Coordinates of C-alpha atoms and ligand atoms in Angstrom, one line a residue:
X1 CA -126.1 140.5 -59.5
X2 CA -123.4 139.3 -57.0
X3 CA -124.5 137.9 -53.7
X4 CA -122.7 140.6 -51.8
X5 CA -125.2 143.1 -53.2
X6 CA -127.9 141.2 -51.4
X7 CA -125.8 140.6 -48.3
X8 CA -124.7 144.2 -47.8
X9 CA -128.1 145.7 -47.0
X10 CA -128.9 142.9 -44.5
X11 CA -128.7 143.3 -40.7
X12 CA -129.0 140.2 -38.6
X13 CA -129.1 140.8 -34.9
X14 CA -130.6 139.7 -31.6
X15 CA -131.9 141.6 -28.6
X16 CA -130.4 140.5 -25.4
X17 CA -131.7 141.5 -22.0
X18 CA -132.6 140.5 -18.5
X19 CA -136.3 139.4 -18.4
X20 CA -138.7 142.3 -18.1
X21 CA -136.3 144.9 -19.5
X22 CA -138.7 145.2 -22.5
X23 CA -137.5 142.8 -25.2
X24 CA -140.9 141.8 -26.3
X25 CA -142.1 145.4 -26.3
X26 CA -139.1 146.5 -28.3
X27 CA -139.6 143.7 -30.8
X28 CA -143.2 144.8 -31.3
X29 CA -142.1 148.4 -31.6
X30 CA -139.5 147.6 -34.2
X31 CA -141.9 145.5 -36.2
X32 CA -144.6 148.2 -35.8
X33 CA -142.1 150.8 -37.0
X34 CA -141.3 148.8 -40.1
X35 CA -145.0 148.4 -40.6
X36 CA -145.0 144.6 -40.4
X37 CA -148.0 144.8 -38.2
X38 CA -150.6 147.5 -37.9
X39 CA -150.9 147.6 -34.1
X40 CA -148.6 146.8 -31.3
X41 CA -149.3 143.5 -29.6
X42 CA -149.8 141.4 -32.7
X43 CA -146.4 139.9 -33.1
X44 CA -144.8 138.8 -29.9
X45 CA -147.1 139.5 -27.1
X46 CA -146.9 137.7 -23.8
X47 CA -149.6 136.1 -21.7
X48 CA -152.7 138.2 -21.7
X49 CA -151.7 140.3 -24.6
X50 CA -153.6 140.3 -27.9
X51 CA -152.5 137.7 -30.5
X52 CA -149.9 136.0 -28.5
X53 CA -147.9 133.9 -30.9
X54 CA -145.3 132.3 -28.8
X55 CA -147.5 130.6 -26.3
X56 CA -147.2 127.1 -27.5
X57 CA -146.3 125.7 -24.2
X58 CA -148.4 125.8 -21.1
X59 CA -145.2 126.6 -19.2
X60 CA -144.6 129.7 -21.2
X61 CA -148.1 130.8 -20.6
X62 CA -147.9 130.2 -16.9
X63 CA -144.6 131.9 -16.5
X64 CA -144.9 134.5 -19.3
X65 CA -141.6 133.5 -20.8
X66 CA -140.7 132.7 -24.3
X67 CA -138.9 129.5 -24.9
X68 CA -139.2 129.3 -28.6
X69 CA -136.7 131.0 -30.8
X70 CA -137.7 132.5 -34.1
X71 CA -136.6 135.1 -36.6
X72 CA -138.6 138.1 -37.6
X73 CA -137.6 139.5 -41.0
X74 CA -138.7 142.8 -42.4
X75 CA -137.5 145.3 -45.0
X76 CA -136.8 148.9 -44.0
X77 CA -135.4 151.6 -46.3
X78 CA -133.9 149.2 -48.8
X79 CA -132.5 147.1 -46.0
X80 CA -133.5 143.6 -44.8
X81 CA -133.6 143.3 -41.1
X82 CA -133.5 139.9 -39.5
X83 CA -134.3 140.0 -35.8
X84 CA -133.4 136.6 -34.3
X85 CA -135.2 136.1 -31.0
X86 CA -133.3 134.8 -27.9
X87 CA -135.0 132.7 -25.3
X88 CA -136.5 134.8 -22.5
X89 CA -135.9 132.6 -19.5
X90 CA -134.0 133.8 -16.6
X91 CA -131.1 131.5 -16.5
X92 CA -128.5 131.2 -19.1
X93 CA -128.9 128.3 -21.4
X94 CA -126.9 127.0 -24.3
X95 CA -129.8 128.0 -26.5
X96 CA -128.9 131.6 -26.1
X97 CA -125.3 131.1 -27.0
X98 CA -126.4 129.2 -30.1
X99 CA -128.7 132.0 -31.2
X100 CA -125.9 134.5 -30.7
X101 CA -123.8 132.4 -33.0
X102 CA -126.2 133.2 -35.8
X103 CA -126.2 137.0 -35.6
X104 CA -123.8 139.7 -36.7
X105 CA -124.6 142.1 -33.8
X106 CA -126.6 142.4 -30.7
X107 CA -128.8 145.1 -29.0
X108 CA -128.4 145.1 -25.3
X109 CA -131.5 146.3 -23.6
X110 CA -131.1 147.8 -20.1
X111 CA -133.9 148.8 -17.8
X112 CA -133.3 152.5 -16.8
X113 CA -134.4 151.8 -13.2
X114 CA -132.6 148.5 -12.7
X115 CA -129.3 149.1 -14.6
X116 CA -127.2 146.1 -15.4
X117 CA -128.8 142.9 -14.2
X118 CA -127.2 139.4 -13.8
X119 CA -128.6 138.2 -17.1
X120 CA -127.5 141.3 -19.0
X121 CA -123.9 140.7 -17.8
X122 CA -123.9 137.0 -18.7
X123 CA -125.3 137.6 -22.1
X124 CA -122.9 140.4 -22.7
X125 CA -120.0 137.9 -21.9
X126 CA -121.4 135.6 -24.5
X127 CA -121.3 138.5 -27.1
X128 CA -117.7 139.3 -26.1
X129 CA -116.8 135.6 -26.4
X130 CA -118.4 135.6 -29.9
X131 CA -116.8 138.9 -30.7
X132 CA -120.0 140.5 -31.9
X133 CA -120.5 144.3 -31.7
X134 CA -123.1 145.4 -29.2
X135 CA -125.5 148.4 -29.3
X136 CA -127.0 149.5 -26.0
X137 CA -130.5 150.8 -25.4
X138 CA -131.4 152.3 -22.1
X139 CA -135.1 151.6 -22.0
X140 CA -138.1 152.8 -19.9
X141 CA -136.8 156.4 -19.7
X142 CA -140.4 157.4 -19.4
X143 CA -140.3 156.0 -15.8
X144 CA -138.2 157.1 -12.9
X145 CA -134.7 155.6 -13.1
X146 CA -131.0 155.9 -12.5
X147 CA -128.8 158.9 -13.3
X148 CA -127.7 158.6 -17.0
X149 CA -124.0 159.3 -16.2
X150 CA -124.1 156.7 -13.5
X151 CA -125.5 154.2 -15.9
X152 CA -122.7 154.9 -18.4
X153 CA -120.2 154.4 -15.5
X154 CA -121.6 151.0 -14.6
X155 CA -121.4 149.9 -18.3
X156 CA -117.8 150.9 -18.4
X157 CA -116.9 149.4 -15.0
X158 CA -118.9 146.2 -15.1
X159 CA -118.7 145.1 -18.7
X160 CA -115.5 146.9 -19.7
X161 CA -117.1 148.5 -22.8
X162 CA -116.7 152.2 -23.4
X163 CA -120.2 153.6 -23.8
X164 CA -120.4 156.1 -26.6
X165 CA -123.9 157.6 -26.4
X166 CA -125.4 158.7 -29.8
X167 CA -128.3 160.3 -28.0
X168 CA -128.5 161.8 -24.6
X169 CA -131.7 162.2 -22.6
X170 CA -133.3 165.6 -22.1
X171 CA -135.1 165.4 -18.8
X172 CA -134.3 162.9 -16.1
X173 CA -135.8 159.4 -16.1
X174 CA -139.5 159.8 -15.6
X175 CA -139.5 163.2 -17.2
X176 CA -138.6 162.2 -20.7
X177 CA -138.7 165.3 -23.0
X178 CA -136.6 163.8 -25.8
X179 CA -133.0 163.3 -26.7
X180 CA -130.1 165.4 -27.7
X181 CA -128.7 164.0 -30.9
X182 CA -125.0 164.0 -30.1
X183 CA -123.9 163.9 -33.7
X184 CA -125.9 166.9 -34.9
X185 CA -126.3 168.7 -31.6
X186 CA -130.1 169.0 -32.3
X187 CA -133.1 168.1 -30.1
X188 CA -135.4 165.3 -31.0
X189 CA -138.6 166.0 -29.1
X190 CA -140.6 163.1 -27.7
X191 CA -144.3 163.2 -28.2
X192 CA -146.5 160.7 -26.3
X193 CA -149.2 158.8 -28.2
X194 CA -152.0 156.8 -26.6
X195 CA -150.5 153.6 -25.4
X196 CA -147.6 154.0 -27.8
X197 CA -149.7 152.0 -30.3
X198 CA -148.8 154.1 -33.3
X199 CA -145.5 155.5 -34.5
X200 CA -144.4 158.2 -32.1
X201 CA -144.1 161.5 -34.0
X202 CA -140.6 163.0 -33.7
X203 CA -140.0 166.7 -33.8
X204 CA -136.5 167.8 -34.8
X205 CA -135.6 171.1 -33.2
X206 CA -132.5 173.3 -33.3
X207 CA -130.6 174.0 -30.1
X208 CA -132.1 177.4 -29.9
X209 CA -135.6 176.1 -30.2
X210 CA -134.7 173.3 -27.7
X211 CA -133.8 175.9 -25.1
X212 CA -137.2 177.5 -25.6
X213 CA -139.2 174.2 -25.1
X214 CA -137.0 172.3 -22.7
X215 CA -135.3 175.1 -20.7
X216 CA -133.0 173.8 -17.9
X217 CA -133.4 170.1 -18.9
X218 CA -131.8 171.1 -22.3
X219 CA -129.0 173.0 -20.7
X220 CA -128.2 170.0 -18.4
X221 CA -128.2 167.6 -21.4
X222 CA -125.8 169.9 -23.3
X223 CA -123.5 170.1 -20.3
X224 CA -123.4 166.4 -19.9
X225 CA -122.9 165.9 -23.7
X226 CA -119.8 168.1 -23.5
X227 CA -118.6 166.2 -20.4
X228 CA -119.0 162.9 -22.4
X229 CA -117.0 164.3 -25.4
X230 CA -114.3 165.5 -23.0
X231 CA -114.1 161.9 -21.7
X232 CA -113.7 160.5 -25.2
X233 CA -117.2 159.0 -25.2
X234 CA -117.8 159.8 -28.9
X235 CA -118.7 157.1 -31.4
X236 CA -115.8 155.5 -33.2
X237 CA -116.9 152.9 -35.8
X238 CA -113.6 150.9 -35.8
X239 CA -113.6 150.6 -32.0
X240 CA -117.3 149.6 -32.1
X241 CA -116.7 146.9 -34.6
X242 CA -113.7 145.7 -32.6
X243 CA -116.0 145.2 -29.6
X244 CA -114.3 148.0 -27.5
X245 CA -117.2 150.5 -27.4
X246 CA -120.9 150.3 -27.4
X247 CA -123.1 153.1 -28.9
X248 CA -125.9 154.0 -26.5
X249 CA -129.5 155.2 -27.2
X250 CA -132.1 156.3 -24.7
X251 CA -135.6 155.0 -25.4
X252 CA -139.1 154.1 -24.3
X253 CA -140.0 151.0 -26.2
X254 CA -143.5 151.2 -24.7
X255 CA -144.0 154.7 -26.1
X256 CA -142.2 153.9 -29.3
X257 CA -139.6 156.5 -28.6
X258 CA -136.1 155.9 -29.7
X259 CA -137.2 152.9 -31.9
X260 CA -136.8 154.8 -35.2
X261 CA -133.4 155.9 -34.1
X262 CA -132.4 152.3 -33.2
X263 CA -133.4 151.1 -36.7
X264 CA -131.5 154.0 -38.3
X265 CA -128.4 153.2 -36.3
X266 CA -128.6 149.5 -37.0
X267 CA -128.7 150.2 -40.7
X268 CA -125.9 152.8 -40.5
X269 CA -123.5 151.2 -38.0
X270 CA -124.2 147.5 -37.5
X271 CA -122.1 145.2 -39.7
X272 CA -123.7 143.3 -42.6
X273 CA -123.1 139.5 -43.0
X274 CA -119.4 138.9 -43.8
X275 CA -117.1 136.1 -44.6
X276 CA -117.5 133.0 -42.3
X277 CA -114.5 131.3 -40.8
X278 CA -114.7 127.5 -41.4
X279 CA -112.8 124.5 -40.1
X280 CA -109.1 124.1 -41.0
X281 CA -108.5 127.8 -41.6
X282 CA -110.9 128.0 -44.6
X283 CA -113.0 131.1 -45.1
X284 CA -116.3 131.1 -47.0
X285 CA -117.0 134.5 -48.5
X286 CA -120.6 135.6 -49.0
X287 CA -120.2 135.3 -52.8
X288 CA -119.1 131.7 -52.6
X289 CA -121.4 128.7 -53.1
X290 CA -124.4 128.3 -50.7
X291 CA -123.7 127.3 -47.2
X292 CA -125.5 127.6 -43.9
X293 CA -125.3 126.3 -40.4
X294 CA -127.9 125.0 -38.0
X295 CA -128.1 126.9 -34.8
X296 CA -131.4 125.6 -33.4
X297 CA -133.5 122.5 -33.7
X298 CA -137.0 122.4 -32.4
X299 CA -140.1 120.3 -32.6
X300 CA -143.8 120.3 -31.8
X301 CA -144.2 124.1 -31.9
X302 CA -147.9 123.8 -31.9
X303 CA -150.4 121.1 -32.5
X304 CA -151.0 122.1 -36.1
X305 CA -147.4 121.5 -37.0
X306 CA -146.1 118.6 -35.1
X307 CA -142.8 118.2 -36.9
X308 CA -139.2 119.0 -36.5
X309 CA -137.7 122.2 -37.6
X310 CA -134.0 123.0 -38.0
X311 CA -133.2 126.7 -38.1
X312 CA -130.2 127.5 -40.3
X313 CA -128.4 130.7 -40.9
X314 CA -127.3 131.3 -44.4
X315 CA -123.6 132.1 -44.4
X316 CA -122.8 132.2 -48.1
X317 CA -124.4 132.1 -51.5
X318 CA -128.1 132.0 -52.3
X319 CA -130.6 129.5 -50.9
X320 CA -133.3 128.5 -53.2
X321 CA -136.2 126.3 -51.9
X322 CA -136.0 122.9 -53.5
X323 CA -132.3 122.9 -54.0
X324 CA -130.5 119.7 -52.8
X325 CA -127.7 120.5 -50.5
X326 CA -125.1 118.3 -48.8
X327 CA -125.1 117.7 -45.1
X328 CA -121.4 118.2 -44.2
X329 CA -121.5 115.7 -41.2
X330 CA -122.6 112.7 -43.2
X331 CA -122.0 113.8 -46.8
X332 CA -125.6 112.9 -47.5
X333 CA -127.9 114.9 -49.8
X334 CA -130.6 116.9 -48.1
X335 CA -133.6 118.1 -50.0
X336 CA -135.0 121.6 -49.0
X337 CA -138.4 121.3 -50.5
X338 CA -140.0 122.5 -47.3
X339 CA -138.2 125.6 -46.2
X340 CA -140.0 128.2 -44.2
X341 CA -139.7 131.5 -42.5
X342 CA -141.0 131.1 -38.9
X343 CA -141.9 133.7 -36.5
X344 CA -143.9 132.5 -33.5
X345 CA -146.7 130.4 -34.9
X346 CA -146.7 132.1 -38.2
X347 CA -145.0 130.2 -41.1
X348 CA -144.6 131.0 -44.7
X349 CA -142.6 129.4 -47.4
X350 CA -139.2 130.8 -48.1
X351 CA -138.3 130.8 -51.8
X352 CA -134.9 132.5 -51.7
X353 CA -132.6 133.4 -48.9
X354 CA -129.3 135.3 -48.7
X355 CA -126.4 135.5 -46.3
X356 CA -127.7 136.6 -42.9
X357 CA -131.2 135.2 -43.4
X358 CA -132.7 132.4 -41.3
X359 CA -134.5 129.5 -42.9
X360 CA -136.5 126.9 -41.1
X361 CA -136.0 123.5 -42.6
X362 CA -139.0 121.2 -42.0
X363 CA -138.7 117.5 -41.2
X364 CA -135.0 117.9 -40.8
X365 CA -134.5 114.8 -38.7
X366 CA -130.9 114.3 -39.7
X367 CA -129.8 117.9 -38.8
X368 CA -128.4 118.7 -35.5
X369 CA -127.4 121.9 -33.8
X370 CA -124.0 123.0 -35.2
X371 CA -124.3 121.1 -38.5
X372 CA -123.3 122.6 -41.8
X373 CA -125.1 122.2 -45.1
X374 CA -123.7 123.4 -48.4
X375 CA -123.9 123.3 -52.1
X376 CA -120.9 123.1 -54.5
X377 CA -117.5 123.4 -52.8
X378 CA -117.5 121.5 -49.5
X379 CA -117.3 123.5 -46.3
X380 CA -117.8 122.8 -42.6
X381 CA -118.2 125.4 -39.9
X382 CA -116.7 124.9 -36.4
X383 CA -119.1 123.2 -34.0
X384 CA -121.0 125.5 -31.6
X385 CA -119.3 125.1 -28.2
X386 CA -121.3 123.1 -25.8
X387 CA -120.9 124.5 -22.3
X388 CA -119.8 122.9 -19.1
X389 CA -123.0 121.5 -17.4
X390 CA -123.3 122.3 -13.7
X391 CA -126.6 120.6 -12.9
X392 CA -127.2 116.9 -13.2
X393 CA -130.2 114.7 -12.6
X394 CA -131.3 111.2 -13.4
X395 CA -134.4 110.8 -15.5
X396 CA -136.9 108.0 -15.2
X397 CA -140.2 107.3 -16.9
X398 CA -142.9 108.0 -14.2
X399 CA -145.2 105.6 -16.0
X400 CA -143.3 102.5 -17.0
X401 CA -146.0 101.7 -19.6
X402 CA -144.8 104.8 -21.5
X403 CA -141.2 103.8 -21.8
X404 CA -141.1 103.9 -25.6
X405 CA -142.4 107.5 -25.6
X406 CA -140.0 108.3 -22.8
X407 CA -137.1 107.1 -24.9
X408 CA -138.1 108.9 -28.0
X409 CA -138.8 112.1 -26.0
X410 CA -135.4 112.1 -24.4
X411 CA -133.8 111.4 -27.7
X412 CA -135.6 114.3 -29.3
X413 CA -134.7 116.7 -26.4
X414 CA -131.1 115.5 -26.7
X415 CA -131.0 116.2 -30.4
X416 CA -132.5 119.7 -29.9
X417 CA -129.9 120.4 -27.3
X418 CA -132.5 121.1 -24.6
X419 CA -130.2 119.2 -22.2
X420 CA -127.2 117.0 -22.7
X421 CA -128.0 113.3 -22.2
X422 CA -125.4 111.1 -20.6
X423 CA -125.4 107.3 -20.3
X424 CA -123.4 104.5 -18.7
X425 CA -123.6 100.7 -18.7
X426 CA -123.9 101.0 -14.9
X427 CA -127.0 103.0 -15.0
X428 CA -128.5 101.4 -18.1
X429 CA -130.4 102.9 -21.0
X430 CA -133.5 103.4 -19.0
X431 CA -131.9 105.8 -16.6
X432 CA -130.0 108.4 -18.4
X433 CA -128.4 111.3 -16.6
X434 CA -129.4 114.8 -17.8
X435 CA -126.9 117.5 -17.7
X436 CA -127.7 121.2 -17.8
X437 CA -126.1 124.6 -17.7
X438 CA -129.0 126.1 -15.8
X439 CA -131.8 124.5 -13.8
X440 CA -134.5 126.0 -16.0
X441 CA -133.5 123.4 -18.7
X442 CA -134.9 120.6 -16.4
X443 CA -138.2 122.4 -16.1
X444 CA -138.4 122.5 -19.9
X445 CA -137.7 118.7 -19.9
X446 CA -140.4 118.0 -17.4
X447 CA -143.0 120.2 -19.2
X448 CA -142.3 119.0 -22.7
X449 CA -142.0 115.3 -21.8
X450 CA -145.5 115.5 -20.3
X451 CA -147.2 117.8 -22.8
X452 CA -145.6 116.7 -26.0
X453 CA -144.6 113.1 -25.5
X454 CA -147.2 112.2 -22.9
X455 CA -144.4 110.5 -21.0
X456 CA -144.1 112.2 -17.6
X457 CA -140.6 111.9 -16.1
X458 CA -139.2 111.8 -12.6
X459 CA -136.0 113.7 -12.2
X460 CA -133.7 113.2 -9.3
X461 CA -131.0 115.7 -8.8
X462 CA -127.5 114.3 -8.4
X463 CA -124.8 115.8 -6.1
X464 CA -122.3 116.6 -9.0
X465 CA -121.5 120.1 -9.9
X466 CA -118.4 119.8 -12.2
X467 CA -117.8 117.9 -15.4
X468 CA -114.6 117.2 -17.2
X469 CA -113.9 115.6 -20.5
X470 CA -111.7 112.6 -20.8
X471 CA -110.6 110.0 -23.4
X472 CA -111.2 106.3 -23.7
X473 CA -108.2 105.5 -21.5
X474 CA -109.3 108.0 -18.9
X475 CA -112.8 106.6 -18.9
X476 CA -111.4 103.2 -18.1
X477 CA -108.9 104.4 -15.5
X478 CA -111.4 106.4 -13.6
X479 CA -114.4 104.1 -13.5
X480 CA -115.3 102.9 -10.1
X481 CA -113.5 105.7 -8.2
X482 CA -115.2 107.0 -5.1
X483 CA -117.5 110.0 -5.5
X484 CA -117.1 110.4 -9.2
X485 CA -118.8 108.9 -12.2
X486 CA -117.9 108.4 -15.9
X487 CA -120.7 108.7 -18.5
X488 CA -120.8 109.1 -22.2
X489 CA -122.6 111.9 -24.0
X490 CA -124.5 111.0 -27.1
X491 CA -121.8 112.6 -29.3
X492 CA -119.4 110.0 -27.9
X493 CA -117.6 112.3 -25.5
X494 CA -116.7 110.8 -22.1
X495 CA -117.6 113.1 -19.2
X496 CA -116.4 112.6 -15.7
X497 CA -118.7 114.1 -13.0
X498 CA -117.3 115.4 -9.7
X499 CA -119.1 116.6 -6.6
X500 CA -116.9 119.7 -6.6
X501 CA -113.6 121.2 -7.8
X502 CA -111.6 119.8 -4.9
X503 CA -112.4 116.3 -5.9
X504 CA -111.2 117.2 -9.4
X505 CA -107.9 118.3 -7.9
X506 CA -107.4 115.2 -5.8
X507 CA -108.4 112.8 -8.7
X508 CA -106.0 114.7 -11.1
X509 CA -103.3 114.4 -8.5
X510 CA -103.8 110.7 -8.0
X511 CA -104.0 110.0 -11.7
X512 CA -101.5 112.4 -13.3
X513 CA -101.6 110.6 -16.6
X514 CA -105.3 110.8 -17.1
X515 CA -106.8 113.5 -19.4
X516 CA -109.2 115.8 -17.6
X517 CA -110.1 118.7 -19.7
X518 CA -112.3 121.6 -18.7
X519 CA -115.3 122.4 -20.9
X520 CA -116.1 126.0 -21.9
X521 CA -117.8 127.8 -18.9
X522 CA -120.9 129.8 -19.4
X523 CA -119.7 132.4 -17.0
X524 CA -116.4 134.1 -17.6
Ligands
G4P1 P1 -139.3 141.2 -21.7 O1 -139.8 140.7 -23.0 O2 -137.9 141.8 -21.8 O3 -139.4 140.3 -20.6 O4 -140.1 142.5 -21.3 P2 -141.5 143.0 -21.8 O5 -141.4 143.6 -23.1 O6 -142.6 142.0 -21.6 O7 -141.7 144.2 -20.8 C1 -141.8 144.0 -19.4 C2 -142.7 145.1 -18.8 O8 -142.1 146.3 -19.0 C3 -144.1 145.2 -19.4 O9 -145.0 145.5 -18.4 C4 -143.9 146.3 -20.4 O10 -145.1 146.9 -20.7 C5 -143.0 147.2 -19.6 N1 -142.2 148.1 -20.5 C6 -141.4 147.7 -21.6 N2 -140.9 148.8 -22.1 C7 -141.3 149.8 -21.4 C8 -141.0 151.2 -21.5 O11 -140.3 151.7 -22.3 N3 -141.6 152.0 -20.5 C9 -142.4 151.5 -19.6 N4 -142.9 152.4 -18.7 N5 -142.7 150.2 -19.5 C10 -142.1 149.4 -20.4 P3 -146.0 144.6 -17.7 O12 -146.8 145.4 -16.8 O13 -145.2 143.4 -17.1 O14 -146.8 143.9 -18.9 P4 -148.0 144.6 -19.7 O15 -149.1 144.3 -18.9 O16 -147.7 146.0 -19.9 O17 -147.9 143.8 -21.0

């Protein structure tokens, strides 16, 4: 059987949302629906919930956020669904971008009462940057919220995507009777279950029956549905795949309503894994030799497994545990004896994986984020963009007796891409500068250095806010200039740090021959 027969039924996606919009609840509901778990709360619960699996860090427990990324795989109606988890913290981090480089589509979760929130907008921009199609879920419709037409308006105005609702709510937010299925014109009635802990039964009714049970709410929904059609808000698969429109569903993840529809729509409309563009204009088709790229590296997930894991997304061919692949960066062989599927704290061996699947490679100390591994015909995927840092701090071992642990901890966090680590002769190896896209990254450093490496650090914020890339000549020409500083990133790139944009302008004016290149910004 050709690999594309295995790739075609696969759907690899991530859920993106502002914290608290219901991502964990929806993940549980999806898994529940696919019967991965028997009762909600067993997969991905947060602090205080039963069977929490992503609580490996004190900090997560305290804040109720999920910092680990993992992939949940389940089969549903002859399809294989890979749900790749995005970090749940409230500021944008490079992590999120990396995760989104491993998926074929995204589900944007919007809280019905809060509408589009800052993080939703940022994450959406990342999806647009990556060119991945986005499905939208308006969640928590069981609670009072905004007007549905207003919500559609704000999506169109603020994220410049044409919303094309596939379902439309019957009953305003807080009075959720069910949805009008805009493709059949029928009514899907919502039935509450205790705590939403079992699959919500769905009753499919004809328009006539709907008038009987939902009365005025049904009439309003029908009128609004017609308004939407008149406005061209009907689904168009080509425009969806081109990133011009977003199909919308109304749901209550907590009550398990709309979850079955989301799964059906993912299977029906979301794209399967396709050919992957590689460096130098090459393209690797799913039927070609095995290849994968690493989108996340992580260590010390819990005390029972103190090792290092590289998560790789399979791009082409078949992965078989034990195969020896080539690490594109070094040309060295890499044995895959210990390949695992990881979700939260649960691990199981992966024997075979196909395009779209995520494998966790254990003890992958040579693999870094963005690396390609392959078998057969060589291939290398473009590096994952690293974003322009805007926060800078010097790091110092709080306990000088723990310097060795400090050094290996910083090196580990650097390799995982938790922060970028910058050094200069001037500051010396003991005092690296940490650079981050969002301040939360520093908190992760503080917490992990203490908990994992037993090497507490002292961070001192620096007054820089802008970084530019330069070359060897530029690094030399700019060293010693007032208010700015030249440092080297561990990948060898020279970065020049400036207090603000104005200083960039004056330095560029005074040194017209020096290269000062902007790095990709996290906000568009
Ligand atoms: P997140 O992962 O996106 O941060 O959100 P999470 O699923 O943890 O949900 C945040 C809160 O919103 C939770 O309440 C959750 O129960 C609630 N919630 C999620 N989906 C729905 C929904 O469809 N309807 C309603 N009414 N609530 C929803 P919490 O009180 O913070 O936590 P918990 O005590 O319920 O666990």
